[in-house]
Amino acid sequence: EAVALEADLITKYKSVGAYLTNTNSPVVNVEINLQLMQEYFVIDNESCTGLSWRKDYFSRSGKKYMAGNPAGTVSKEKDYYRVGLFGETYSVHRIIMVLSGHSVDGFVIDHLDGNHRNNSVENLRVVTQKQNLHNKSIRKDNISGFTGVNWKPEKEYFIVNWYENGKRLSRTFPIRKYEFSYDLALDAAVKFRK
């Protein structure tokens, strides 16, 4: 009976046509249906996830999620809240942005304070992947001291990496082109990165 109900609901909401791609999902091309999300979830700043169940929901495994309770758990592969609904997994921060009226299709969601678990609407913004990488924290193995600028000692150059239209691009700054000056090459790479 539950499987039949689930199939009916999926058919009902697919006919609405209000889909937004969930690009942060581990499953490619999982879509967020606005009407379905509005029926099952509500933005809740008192919830630890930022999202609560609007109504009771029974998962495929038979687990019951009660209306008013936080929706979502922390994923194992990333430090983000995810929530399951009708066999699909969604990023909570993407649902929150959709419910707050933002179009997220083709974009990523940036957590302004860098805390992936802070899903308050004020802490989230819709950005391109390139914009999101600009405020990324410095990796532990980065010796240049600047995000997105890395020193390759074996080749004696700095490399700047970024994404454009889903493709990874890079530009190198060899010290030989900067009077064999580490500092001049670094300065050029940092200026280019900005």
Short mmCIF file of N, CA and C in Angstrom, two decimals:
data_model
loop_
_atom_site.label_atom_id
_atom_site.label_comp_id
_atom_site.label_asym_id
_atom_site.label_seq_id
_atom_site.Cartn_x
_atom_site.Cartn_y
_atom_site.Cartn_z
N GLU A 1 0.82 -1.20 0.00
CA GLU A 1 0.00 0.00 0.00
C GLU A 1 0.86 1.26 0.00
N ALA A 2 1.94 1.24 0.79
CA ALA A 2 2.83 2.40 0.86
C ALA A 2 3.53 2.63 -0.48
N VAL A 3 3.93 1.54 -1.15
CA VAL A 3 4.60 1.66 -2.44
C VAL A 3 3.66 2.25 -3.48
N ALA A 4 2.39 1.81 -3.45
CA ALA A 4 1.40 2.34 -4.38
C ALA A 4 1.15 3.82 -4.13
N LEU A 5 1.06 4.21 -2.85
CA LEU A 5 0.87 5.62 -2.49
C LEU A 5 2.05 6.44 -2.97
N GLU A 6 3.27 5.92 -2.77
CA GLU A 6 4.47 6.63 -3.21
C GLU A 6 4.46 6.81 -4.73
N ALA A 7 4.13 5.78 -5.47
CA ALA A 7 4.07 5.86 -6.93
C ALA A 7 3.04 6.88 -7.38
N ASP A 8 1.88 6.92 -6.71
CA ASP A 8 0.83 7.90 -7.04
C ASP A 8 1.32 9.32 -6.80
N LEU A 9 2.00 9.55 -5.67
CA LEU A 9 2.50 10.89 -5.36
C LEU A 9 3.58 11.34 -6.34
N ILE A 10 4.47 10.42 -6.71
CA ILE A 10 5.51 10.76 -7.68
C ILE A 10 4.88 11.13 -9.01
N THR A 11 3.91 10.36 -9.46
CA THR A 11 3.21 10.66 -10.71
C THR A 11 2.50 12.00 -10.62
N LYS A 12 1.85 12.25 -9.50
CA LYS A 12 1.11 13.50 -9.30
C LYS A 12 2.04 14.70 -9.42
N TYR A 13 3.19 14.65 -8.75
CA TYR A 13 4.07 15.80 -8.73
C TYR A 13 4.92 15.93 -9.98
N LYS A 14 5.18 14.85 -10.68
CA LYS A 14 5.91 14.96 -11.95
C LYS A 14 5.07 15.69 -12.98
N SER A 15 3.74 15.59 -12.88
CA SER A 15 2.87 16.26 -13.84
C SER A 15 2.84 17.76 -13.64
N VAL A 16 3.26 18.24 -12.47
CA VAL A 16 3.24 19.67 -12.18
C VAL A 16 4.29 20.40 -13.00
N GLY A 17 5.46 19.79 -13.18
CA GLY A 17 6.50 20.39 -14.01
C GLY A 17 7.35 21.44 -13.31
N ALA A 18 7.26 21.58 -12.01
CA ALA A 18 8.05 22.59 -11.28
C ALA A 18 9.30 21.94 -10.70
N TYR A 19 10.24 21.61 -11.53
CA TYR A 19 11.43 20.89 -11.09
C TYR A 19 12.66 21.79 -11.07
N LEU A 20 13.52 21.55 -10.13
CA LEU A 20 14.80 22.23 -10.04
C LEU A 20 15.85 21.16 -9.80
N THR A 21 16.93 21.17 -10.53
CA THR A 21 17.95 20.14 -10.40
C THR A 21 18.69 20.26 -9.08
N ASN A 22 18.87 19.15 -8.41
CA ASN A 22 19.61 19.09 -7.15
C ASN A 22 21.05 18.74 -7.47
N THR A 23 21.88 19.75 -7.84
CA THR A 23 23.25 19.48 -8.29
C THR A 23 24.16 19.03 -7.16
N ASN A 24 23.78 19.25 -5.90
CA ASN A 24 24.62 18.80 -4.78
C ASN A 24 24.32 17.36 -4.40
N SER A 25 23.40 16.72 -5.09
CA SER A 25 23.02 15.36 -4.76
C SER A 25 24.08 14.37 -5.21
N PRO A 26 24.28 13.28 -4.42
CA PRO A 26 25.20 12.27 -4.88
C PRO A 26 24.67 11.53 -6.11
N VAL A 27 23.39 11.64 -6.38
CA VAL A 27 22.78 11.03 -7.54
C VAL A 27 22.64 12.10 -8.62
N VAL A 28 23.14 11.83 -9.81
CA VAL A 28 23.11 12.80 -10.89
C VAL A 28 21.67 13.04 -11.33
N ASN A 29 21.33 14.30 -11.60
CA ASN A 29 20.05 14.72 -12.14
C ASN A 29 18.85 14.43 -11.24
N VAL A 30 19.06 14.41 -9.94
CA VAL A 30 17.93 14.33 -9.03
C VAL A 30 17.28 15.71 -9.06
N GLU A 31 15.99 15.76 -9.20
CA GLU A 31 15.31 17.04 -9.33
C GLU A 31 14.53 17.36 -8.07
N ILE A 32 14.46 18.66 -7.78
CA ILE A 32 13.68 19.13 -6.63
C ILE A 32 12.37 19.66 -7.17
N ASN A 33 11.28 19.04 -6.75
CA ASN A 33 9.96 19.48 -7.16
C ASN A 33 9.45 20.46 -6.11
N LEU A 34 9.26 21.71 -6.50
CA LEU A 34 8.87 22.77 -5.57
C LEU A 34 7.58 22.43 -4.83
N GLN A 35 6.59 21.98 -5.55
CA GLN A 35 5.30 21.68 -4.91
C GLN A 35 5.42 20.54 -3.90
N LEU A 36 6.20 19.53 -4.25
CA LEU A 36 6.42 18.40 -3.33
C LEU A 36 7.15 18.88 -2.08
N MET A 37 8.17 19.72 -2.26
CA MET A 37 8.92 20.23 -1.11
C MET A 37 8.03 21.09 -0.21
N GLN A 38 7.17 21.90 -0.82
CA GLN A 38 6.25 22.73 -0.04
C GLN A 38 5.25 21.89 0.75
N GLU A 39 4.90 20.74 0.21
CA GLU A 39 3.94 19.88 0.90
C GLU A 39 4.58 19.19 2.11
N TYR A 40 5.86 18.82 2.00
CA TYR A 40 6.48 18.02 3.05
C TYR A 40 7.41 18.77 4.00
N PHE A 41 7.91 19.94 3.59
CA PHE A 41 8.91 20.63 4.41
C PHE A 41 8.53 22.08 4.69
N VAL A 42 9.09 22.60 5.77
CA VAL A 42 8.95 24.02 6.11
C VAL A 42 10.30 24.50 6.65
N ILE A 43 10.70 25.73 6.26
CA ILE A 43 11.91 26.32 6.80
C ILE A 43 11.69 26.58 8.27
N ASP A 44 12.65 26.17 9.09
CA ASP A 44 12.50 26.27 10.54
C ASP A 44 13.84 26.65 11.17
N ASN A 45 14.00 27.92 11.53
CA ASN A 45 15.27 28.38 12.11
C ASN A 45 15.53 27.79 13.49
N GLU A 46 14.52 27.21 14.12
CA GLU A 46 14.71 26.56 15.42
C GLU A 46 15.20 25.12 15.27
N SER A 47 15.07 24.57 14.08
CA SER A 47 15.51 23.20 13.81
C SER A 47 17.03 23.19 13.63
N CYS A 48 17.70 22.14 14.09
CA CYS A 48 19.16 22.05 13.94
C CYS A 48 19.56 21.98 12.47
N THR A 49 18.68 21.51 11.59
CA THR A 49 18.99 21.41 10.17
C THR A 49 18.52 22.63 9.38
N GLY A 50 17.66 23.45 9.98
CA GLY A 50 17.08 24.59 9.28
C GLY A 50 15.79 24.24 8.57
N LEU A 51 15.40 22.96 8.65
CA LEU A 51 14.23 22.47 7.93
C LEU A 51 13.47 21.49 8.82
N SER A 52 12.15 21.56 8.80
CA SER A 52 11.33 20.61 9.56
C SER A 52 10.30 19.96 8.64
N TRP A 53 9.79 18.84 9.12
CA TRP A 53 8.72 18.16 8.39
C TRP A 53 7.42 18.93 8.58
N ARG A 54 6.74 19.22 7.48
CA ARG A 54 5.46 19.90 7.53
C ARG A 54 4.35 18.93 7.93
N LYS A 55 4.50 17.69 7.47
CA LYS A 55 3.53 16.65 7.81
C LYS A 55 4.25 15.34 8.02
N ASP A 56 3.58 14.38 8.61
CA ASP A 56 4.17 13.07 8.86
C ASP A 56 4.56 12.41 7.54
N TYR A 57 5.67 11.67 7.58
CA TYR A 57 6.14 10.96 6.40
C TYR A 57 6.66 9.60 6.82
N PHE A 58 6.29 8.57 6.07
CA PHE A 58 6.78 7.22 6.29
C PHE A 58 7.76 6.87 5.17
N SER A 59 8.99 6.53 5.54
CA SER A 59 9.99 6.19 4.54
C SER A 59 9.71 4.79 3.99
N ARG A 60 10.43 4.43 2.94
CA ARG A 60 10.29 3.10 2.35
C ARG A 60 10.63 2.01 3.35
N SER A 61 11.54 2.31 4.27
CA SER A 61 11.94 1.32 5.27
C SER A 61 10.94 1.25 6.43
N GLY A 62 9.93 2.11 6.40
CA GLY A 62 8.91 2.10 7.43
C GLY A 62 9.16 3.06 8.58
N LYS A 63 10.23 3.83 8.51
CA LYS A 63 10.52 4.80 9.56
C LYS A 63 9.56 5.98 9.45
N LYS A 64 9.05 6.42 10.60
CA LYS A 64 8.10 7.53 10.61
C LYS A 64 8.80 8.81 11.02
N TYR A 65 8.61 9.85 10.21
CA TYR A 65 9.12 11.19 10.52
C TYR A 65 7.91 12.06 10.87
N MET A 66 7.94 12.64 12.04
CA MET A 66 6.78 13.38 12.55
C MET A 66 6.82 14.85 12.15
N ALA A 67 5.66 15.39 11.85
CA ALA A 67 5.52 16.81 11.55
C ALA A 67 6.08 17.62 12.71
N GLY A 68 6.85 18.66 12.38
CA GLY A 68 7.45 19.52 13.40
C GLY A 68 8.85 19.11 13.81
N ASN A 69 9.26 17.88 13.49
CA ASN A 69 10.61 17.42 13.83
C ASN A 69 11.61 17.87 12.77
N PRO A 70 12.90 18.00 13.14
CA PRO A 70 13.92 18.38 12.15
C PRO A 70 13.95 17.38 11.00
N ALA A 71 14.15 17.91 9.79
CA ALA A 71 14.24 17.07 8.60
C ALA A 71 15.69 17.00 8.15
N GLY A 72 16.24 15.81 8.08
CA GLY A 72 17.59 15.63 7.57
C GLY A 72 18.57 15.13 8.61
N THR A 73 19.64 14.53 8.09
CA THR A 73 20.76 14.07 8.91
C THR A 73 22.05 14.45 8.20
N VAL A 74 23.16 14.44 8.93
CA VAL A 74 24.44 14.79 8.34
C VAL A 74 24.91 13.64 7.46
N SER A 75 25.30 13.95 6.23
CA SER A 75 25.77 12.91 5.31
C SER A 75 27.15 12.43 5.73
N LYS A 76 27.48 11.22 5.35
CA LYS A 76 28.78 10.63 5.71
C LYS A 76 29.90 11.17 4.83
N GLU A 77 29.61 11.35 3.53
CA GLU A 77 30.67 11.76 2.61
C GLU A 77 30.97 13.25 2.66
N LYS A 78 30.01 14.05 3.05
CA LYS A 78 30.21 15.50 3.17
C LYS A 78 29.58 15.95 4.47
N ASP A 79 29.97 17.09 4.93
CA ASP A 79 29.45 17.60 6.20
C ASP A 79 28.20 18.46 5.96
N TYR A 80 27.27 17.96 5.17
CA TYR A 80 26.02 18.65 4.85
C TYR A 80 24.84 17.84 5.36
N TYR A 81 23.75 18.54 5.66
CA TYR A 81 22.51 17.84 5.99
C TYR A 81 21.86 17.38 4.70
N ARG A 82 21.38 16.15 4.70
CA ARG A 82 20.64 15.57 3.57
C ARG A 82 19.33 15.02 4.13
N VAL A 83 18.33 14.93 3.26
CA VAL A 83 17.05 14.37 3.67
C VAL A 83 16.53 13.48 2.54
N GLY A 84 15.93 12.36 2.91
CA GLY A 84 15.37 11.45 1.93
C GLY A 84 13.86 11.63 1.82
N LEU A 85 13.37 11.54 0.60
CA LEU A 85 11.94 11.64 0.35
C LEU A 85 11.61 10.83 -0.90
N PHE A 86 10.76 9.83 -0.75
CA PHE A 86 10.32 8.98 -1.84
C PHE A 86 11.49 8.37 -2.62
N GLY A 87 12.49 7.90 -1.88
CA GLY A 87 13.60 7.18 -2.51
C GLY A 87 14.70 8.06 -3.07
N GLU A 88 14.59 9.37 -2.96
CA GLU A 88 15.63 10.28 -3.44
C GLU A 88 16.26 10.98 -2.25
N THR A 89 17.52 11.40 -2.41
CA THR A 89 18.23 12.13 -1.37
C THR A 89 18.46 13.55 -1.84
N TYR A 90 18.14 14.51 -0.98
CA TYR A 90 18.25 15.92 -1.31
C TYR A 90 19.13 16.65 -0.30
N SER A 91 19.83 17.67 -0.75
CA SER A 91 20.59 18.54 0.15
C SER A 91 19.61 19.51 0.81
N VAL A 92 19.64 19.57 2.14
CA VAL A 92 18.71 20.41 2.88
C VAL A 92 18.87 21.88 2.50
N HIS A 93 20.11 22.34 2.33
CA HIS A 93 20.32 23.75 2.01
C HIS A 93 19.71 24.12 0.65
N ARG A 94 19.68 23.20 -0.29
CA ARG A 94 19.05 23.48 -1.59
C ARG A 94 17.54 23.57 -1.44
N ILE A 95 16.96 22.68 -0.64
CA ILE A 95 15.52 22.74 -0.41
C ILE A 95 15.15 24.07 0.24
N ILE A 96 15.94 24.49 1.22
CA ILE A 96 15.66 25.74 1.92
C ILE A 96 15.67 26.91 0.94
N MET A 97 16.64 26.95 0.05
CA MET A 97 16.70 28.06 -0.91
C MET A 97 15.53 28.02 -1.88
N VAL A 98 15.14 26.84 -2.31
CA VAL A 98 13.98 26.72 -3.20
C VAL A 98 12.71 27.18 -2.48
N LEU A 99 12.55 26.74 -1.23
CA LEU A 99 11.37 27.13 -0.46
C LEU A 99 11.35 28.64 -0.16
N SER A 100 12.52 29.26 -0.13
CA SER A 100 12.56 30.70 0.14
C SER A 100 12.48 31.53 -1.14
N GLY A 101 12.19 30.86 -2.27
CA GLY A 101 11.90 31.58 -3.50
C GLY A 101 13.07 31.75 -4.46
N HIS A 102 14.17 31.10 -4.22
CA HIS A 102 15.34 31.23 -5.09
C HIS A 102 15.37 30.14 -6.15
N SER A 103 15.84 30.49 -7.32
CA SER A 103 16.07 29.50 -8.37
C SER A 103 17.48 28.97 -8.20
N VAL A 104 17.62 27.66 -8.08
CA VAL A 104 18.93 27.06 -7.84
C VAL A 104 19.43 26.23 -9.01
N ASP A 105 18.63 26.09 -10.05
CA ASP A 105 19.01 25.23 -11.17
C ASP A 105 20.28 25.75 -11.83
N GLY A 106 21.31 24.91 -11.87
CA GLY A 106 22.57 25.27 -12.48
C GLY A 106 23.51 26.04 -11.56
N PHE A 107 23.13 26.21 -10.31
CA PHE A 107 23.94 26.96 -9.35
C PHE A 107 24.26 26.08 -8.14
N VAL A 108 25.15 26.56 -7.30
CA VAL A 108 25.47 25.91 -6.04
C VAL A 108 25.06 26.85 -4.91
N ILE A 109 24.97 26.30 -3.71
CA ILE A 109 24.60 27.09 -2.54
C ILE A 109 25.84 27.31 -1.69
N ASP A 110 26.13 28.56 -1.41
CA ASP A 110 27.29 28.94 -0.60
C ASP A 110 26.85 29.18 0.83
N HIS A 111 27.57 28.60 1.77
CA HIS A 111 27.37 28.89 3.20
C HIS A 111 28.34 30.01 3.55
N LEU A 112 27.83 31.21 3.76
CA LEU A 112 28.66 32.40 3.94
C LEU A 112 29.68 32.27 5.06
N ASP A 113 29.28 31.65 6.17
CA ASP A 113 30.20 31.54 7.31
C ASP A 113 31.11 30.30 7.22
N GLY A 114 30.97 29.52 6.14
CA GLY A 114 31.81 28.34 5.96
C GLY A 114 31.33 27.12 6.73
N ASN A 115 30.29 27.27 7.55
CA ASN A 115 29.74 26.17 8.34
C ASN A 115 28.64 25.49 7.53
N HIS A 116 28.91 24.31 7.02
CA HIS A 116 27.95 23.60 6.17
C HIS A 116 26.69 23.18 6.91
N ARG A 117 26.72 23.23 8.22
CA ARG A 117 25.53 22.85 8.99
C ARG A 117 24.66 24.04 9.37
N ASN A 118 25.12 25.25 9.06
CA ASN A 118 24.32 26.45 9.33
C ASN A 118 23.48 26.77 8.10
N ASN A 119 22.23 26.29 8.12
CA ASN A 119 21.35 26.43 6.97
C ASN A 119 20.32 27.55 7.13
N SER A 120 20.62 28.55 7.95
CA SER A 120 19.69 29.68 8.04
C SER A 120 19.71 30.42 6.70
N VAL A 121 18.56 30.91 6.27
CA VAL A 121 18.45 31.57 4.98
C VAL A 121 19.46 32.72 4.87
N GLU A 122 19.70 33.43 5.96
CA GLU A 122 20.63 34.55 5.96
C GLU A 122 22.07 34.11 5.71
N ASN A 123 22.39 32.83 5.97
CA ASN A 123 23.74 32.32 5.79
C ASN A 123 23.93 31.67 4.42
N LEU A 124 22.89 31.60 3.61
CA LEU A 124 22.97 30.91 2.32
C LEU A 124 22.83 31.90 1.18
N ARG A 125 23.54 31.61 0.09
CA ARG A 125 23.36 32.41 -1.13
C ARG A 125 23.55 31.50 -2.34
N VAL A 126 22.86 31.82 -3.41
CA VAL A 126 22.95 31.08 -4.66
C VAL A 126 24.07 31.70 -5.49
N VAL A 127 25.06 30.87 -5.87
CA VAL A 127 26.22 31.37 -6.62
C VAL A 127 26.63 30.36 -7.68
N THR A 128 27.51 30.80 -8.56
CA THR A 128 28.12 29.88 -9.52
C THR A 128 29.21 29.09 -8.79
N GLN A 129 29.63 28.00 -9.39
CA GLN A 129 30.72 27.21 -8.80
C GLN A 129 31.98 28.06 -8.67
N LYS A 130 32.25 28.90 -9.67
CA LYS A 130 33.44 29.75 -9.64
C LYS A 130 33.38 30.72 -8.46
N GLN A 131 32.22 31.34 -8.25
CA GLN A 131 32.08 32.26 -7.11
C GLN A 131 32.27 31.52 -5.79
N ASN A 132 31.74 30.32 -5.71
CA ASN A 132 31.82 29.55 -4.48
C ASN A 132 33.27 29.18 -4.14
N LEU A 133 34.08 28.94 -5.14
CA LEU A 133 35.47 28.56 -4.90
C LEU A 133 36.32 29.72 -4.39
N HIS A 134 35.88 30.96 -4.61
CA HIS A 134 36.66 32.11 -4.17
C HIS A 134 36.73 32.24 -2.66
N ASN A 135 35.73 31.74 -1.95
CA ASN A 135 35.79 31.86 -0.49
C ASN A 135 36.08 30.52 0.17
N LYS A 136 36.61 29.61 -0.61
CA LYS A 136 37.00 28.31 -0.09
C LYS A 136 38.18 28.48 0.87
N SER A 137 38.21 27.67 1.90
CA SER A 137 39.32 27.78 2.86
C SER A 137 40.59 27.20 2.24
N ILE A 138 41.71 27.65 2.77
CA ILE A 138 43.01 27.21 2.26
C ILE A 138 43.24 25.75 2.65
N ARG A 139 43.66 24.96 1.68
CA ARG A 139 43.96 23.55 1.94
C ARG A 139 45.17 23.43 2.84
N LYS A 140 45.24 22.32 3.56
CA LYS A 140 46.36 22.09 4.48
C LYS A 140 47.70 21.98 3.76
N ASP A 141 47.67 21.49 2.52
CA ASP A 141 48.92 21.32 1.78
C ASP A 141 49.31 22.54 0.95
N ASN A 142 48.57 23.64 1.09
CA ASN A 142 48.84 24.87 0.34
C ASN A 142 49.95 25.64 1.05
N ILE A 143 51.06 25.86 0.35
CA ILE A 143 52.16 26.61 0.97
C ILE A 143 52.24 28.05 0.48
N SER A 144 51.39 28.42 -0.50
CA SER A 144 51.43 29.81 -1.00
C SER A 144 50.76 30.77 -0.03
N GLY A 145 49.82 30.24 0.77
CA GLY A 145 49.10 31.10 1.70
C GLY A 145 47.86 31.73 1.10
N PHE A 146 47.53 31.41 -0.15
CA PHE A 146 46.37 31.99 -0.83
C PHE A 146 45.50 30.88 -1.40
N THR A 147 44.21 30.99 -1.19
CA THR A 147 43.27 30.01 -1.70
C THR A 147 43.31 29.99 -3.22
N GLY A 148 43.39 28.80 -3.79
CA GLY A 148 43.36 28.64 -5.24
C GLY A 148 44.67 28.91 -5.94
N VAL A 149 45.70 29.24 -5.17
CA VAL A 149 47.04 29.48 -5.73
C VAL A 149 47.99 28.47 -5.08
N ASN A 150 48.56 27.60 -5.89
CA ASN A 150 49.42 26.55 -5.36
C ASN A 150 50.81 26.61 -5.99
N TRP A 151 51.82 26.31 -5.19
CA TRP A 151 53.21 26.28 -5.64
C TRP A 151 53.58 24.85 -6.01
N LYS A 152 54.15 24.68 -7.18
CA LYS A 152 54.63 23.38 -7.65
C LYS A 152 56.15 23.44 -7.72
N PRO A 153 56.84 23.03 -6.64
CA PRO A 153 58.29 23.19 -6.59
C PRO A 153 59.05 22.40 -7.66
N GLU A 154 58.54 21.24 -8.03
CA GLU A 154 59.24 20.44 -9.04
C GLU A 154 59.24 21.12 -10.41
N LYS A 155 58.25 21.98 -10.67
CA LYS A 155 58.15 22.69 -11.95
C LYS A 155 58.51 24.16 -11.80
N GLU A 156 58.68 24.61 -10.56
CA GLU A 156 59.00 25.99 -10.23
C GLU A 156 57.99 26.98 -10.80
N TYR A 157 56.71 26.70 -10.54
CA TYR A 157 55.66 27.66 -10.92
C TYR A 157 54.51 27.61 -9.93
N PHE A 158 53.73 28.69 -9.96
CA PHE A 158 52.46 28.74 -9.24
C PHE A 158 51.39 28.37 -10.23
N ILE A 159 50.35 27.71 -9.74
CA ILE A 159 49.23 27.36 -10.60
C ILE A 159 47.94 27.85 -9.94
N VAL A 160 47.09 28.44 -10.77
CA VAL A 160 45.78 28.91 -10.33
C VAL A 160 44.75 28.03 -11.02
N ASN A 161 43.86 27.44 -10.23
CA ASN A 161 42.80 26.57 -10.77
C ASN A 161 41.45 27.22 -10.53
N TRP A 162 40.53 27.05 -11.47
CA TRP A 162 39.16 27.53 -11.31
C TRP A 162 38.26 26.72 -12.25
N TYR A 163 36.96 26.89 -12.06
CA TYR A 163 35.98 26.20 -12.89
C TYR A 163 35.16 27.21 -13.67
N GLU A 164 34.92 26.87 -14.94
CA GLU A 164 34.08 27.69 -15.79
C GLU A 164 33.24 26.76 -16.65
N ASN A 165 31.93 26.97 -16.61
CA ASN A 165 31.00 26.14 -17.37
C ASN A 165 31.22 24.65 -17.13
N GLY A 166 31.50 24.31 -15.86
CA GLY A 166 31.67 22.92 -15.48
C GLY A 166 33.01 22.32 -15.82
N LYS A 167 33.92 23.11 -16.41
CA LYS A 167 35.24 22.60 -16.79
C LYS A 167 36.30 23.19 -15.87
N ARG A 168 37.24 22.36 -15.47
CA ARG A 168 38.36 22.83 -14.64
C ARG A 168 39.40 23.46 -15.55
N LEU A 169 39.77 24.69 -15.24
CA LEU A 169 40.77 25.42 -16.00
C LEU A 169 41.92 25.78 -15.07
N SER A 170 43.07 26.06 -15.65
CA SER A 170 44.22 26.47 -14.84
C SER A 170 45.13 27.38 -15.65
N ARG A 171 45.93 28.13 -14.91
CA ARG A 171 46.96 28.98 -15.53
C ARG A 171 48.19 28.91 -14.65
N THR A 172 49.34 28.82 -15.30
CA THR A 172 50.59 28.72 -14.54
C THR A 172 51.35 30.05 -14.58
N PHE A 173 52.15 30.24 -13.54
CA PHE A 173 52.98 31.44 -13.38
C PHE A 173 54.40 30.99 -13.03
N PRO A 174 55.19 30.60 -14.06
CA PRO A 174 56.55 30.12 -13.80
C PRO A 174 57.47 31.26 -13.36
N ILE A 175 58.33 30.98 -12.41
CA ILE A 175 59.22 32.04 -11.92
C ILE A 175 60.18 32.51 -12.99
N ARG A 176 60.51 31.66 -13.98
CA ARG A 176 61.43 32.06 -15.05
C ARG A 176 60.88 33.22 -15.87
N LYS A 177 59.53 33.36 -15.90
CA LYS A 177 58.91 34.47 -16.64
C LYS A 177 58.80 35.73 -15.79
N TYR A 178 59.19 35.62 -14.54
CA TYR A 178 59.12 36.76 -13.61
C TYR A 178 60.49 36.99 -12.99
N GLU A 179 61.51 37.07 -13.85
CA GLU A 179 62.88 37.35 -13.43
C GLU A 179 63.37 36.37 -12.38
N PHE A 180 62.88 35.15 -12.45
CA PHE A 180 63.20 34.08 -11.50
C PHE A 180 62.88 34.49 -10.06
N SER A 181 61.84 35.32 -9.94
CA SER A 181 61.43 35.80 -8.61
C SER A 181 60.18 35.06 -8.15
N TYR A 182 60.33 34.35 -7.05
CA TYR A 182 59.20 33.66 -6.41
C TYR A 182 58.11 34.67 -6.06
N ASP A 183 58.51 35.81 -5.47
CA ASP A 183 57.54 36.81 -5.01
C ASP A 183 56.78 37.46 -6.16
N LEU A 184 57.47 37.77 -7.27
CA LEU A 184 56.79 38.37 -8.43
C LEU A 184 55.80 37.39 -9.06
N ALA A 185 56.20 36.13 -9.17
CA ALA A 185 55.31 35.11 -9.73
C ALA A 185 54.10 34.90 -8.83
N LEU A 186 54.32 34.85 -7.52
CA LEU A 186 53.22 34.71 -6.57
C LEU A 186 52.26 35.90 -6.66
N ASP A 187 52.80 37.11 -6.71
CA ASP A 187 51.97 38.31 -6.81
C ASP A 187 51.11 38.28 -8.08
N ALA A 188 51.69 37.86 -9.19
CA ALA A 188 50.93 37.78 -10.44
C ALA A 188 49.82 36.74 -10.34
N ALA A 189 50.12 35.60 -9.73
CA ALA A 189 49.11 34.54 -9.57
C ALA A 189 47.98 34.99 -8.69
N VAL A 190 48.29 35.66 -7.59
CA VAL A 190 47.26 36.14 -6.66
C VAL A 190 46.39 37.19 -7.35
N LYS A 191 47.00 38.11 -8.07
CA LYS A 191 46.22 39.14 -8.80
C LYS A 191 45.31 38.49 -9.84
N PHE A 192 45.83 37.48 -10.54
CA PHE A 192 45.02 36.78 -11.54
C PHE A 192 43.83 36.08 -10.87
N ARG A 193 44.07 35.49 -9.71
CA ARG A 193 43.02 34.74 -8.98
C ARG A 193 41.86 35.64 -8.62
N LYS A 194 42.17 36.90 -8.26
CA LYS A 194 41.11 37.83 -7.87
C LYS A 194 40.27 38.19 -9.05
#
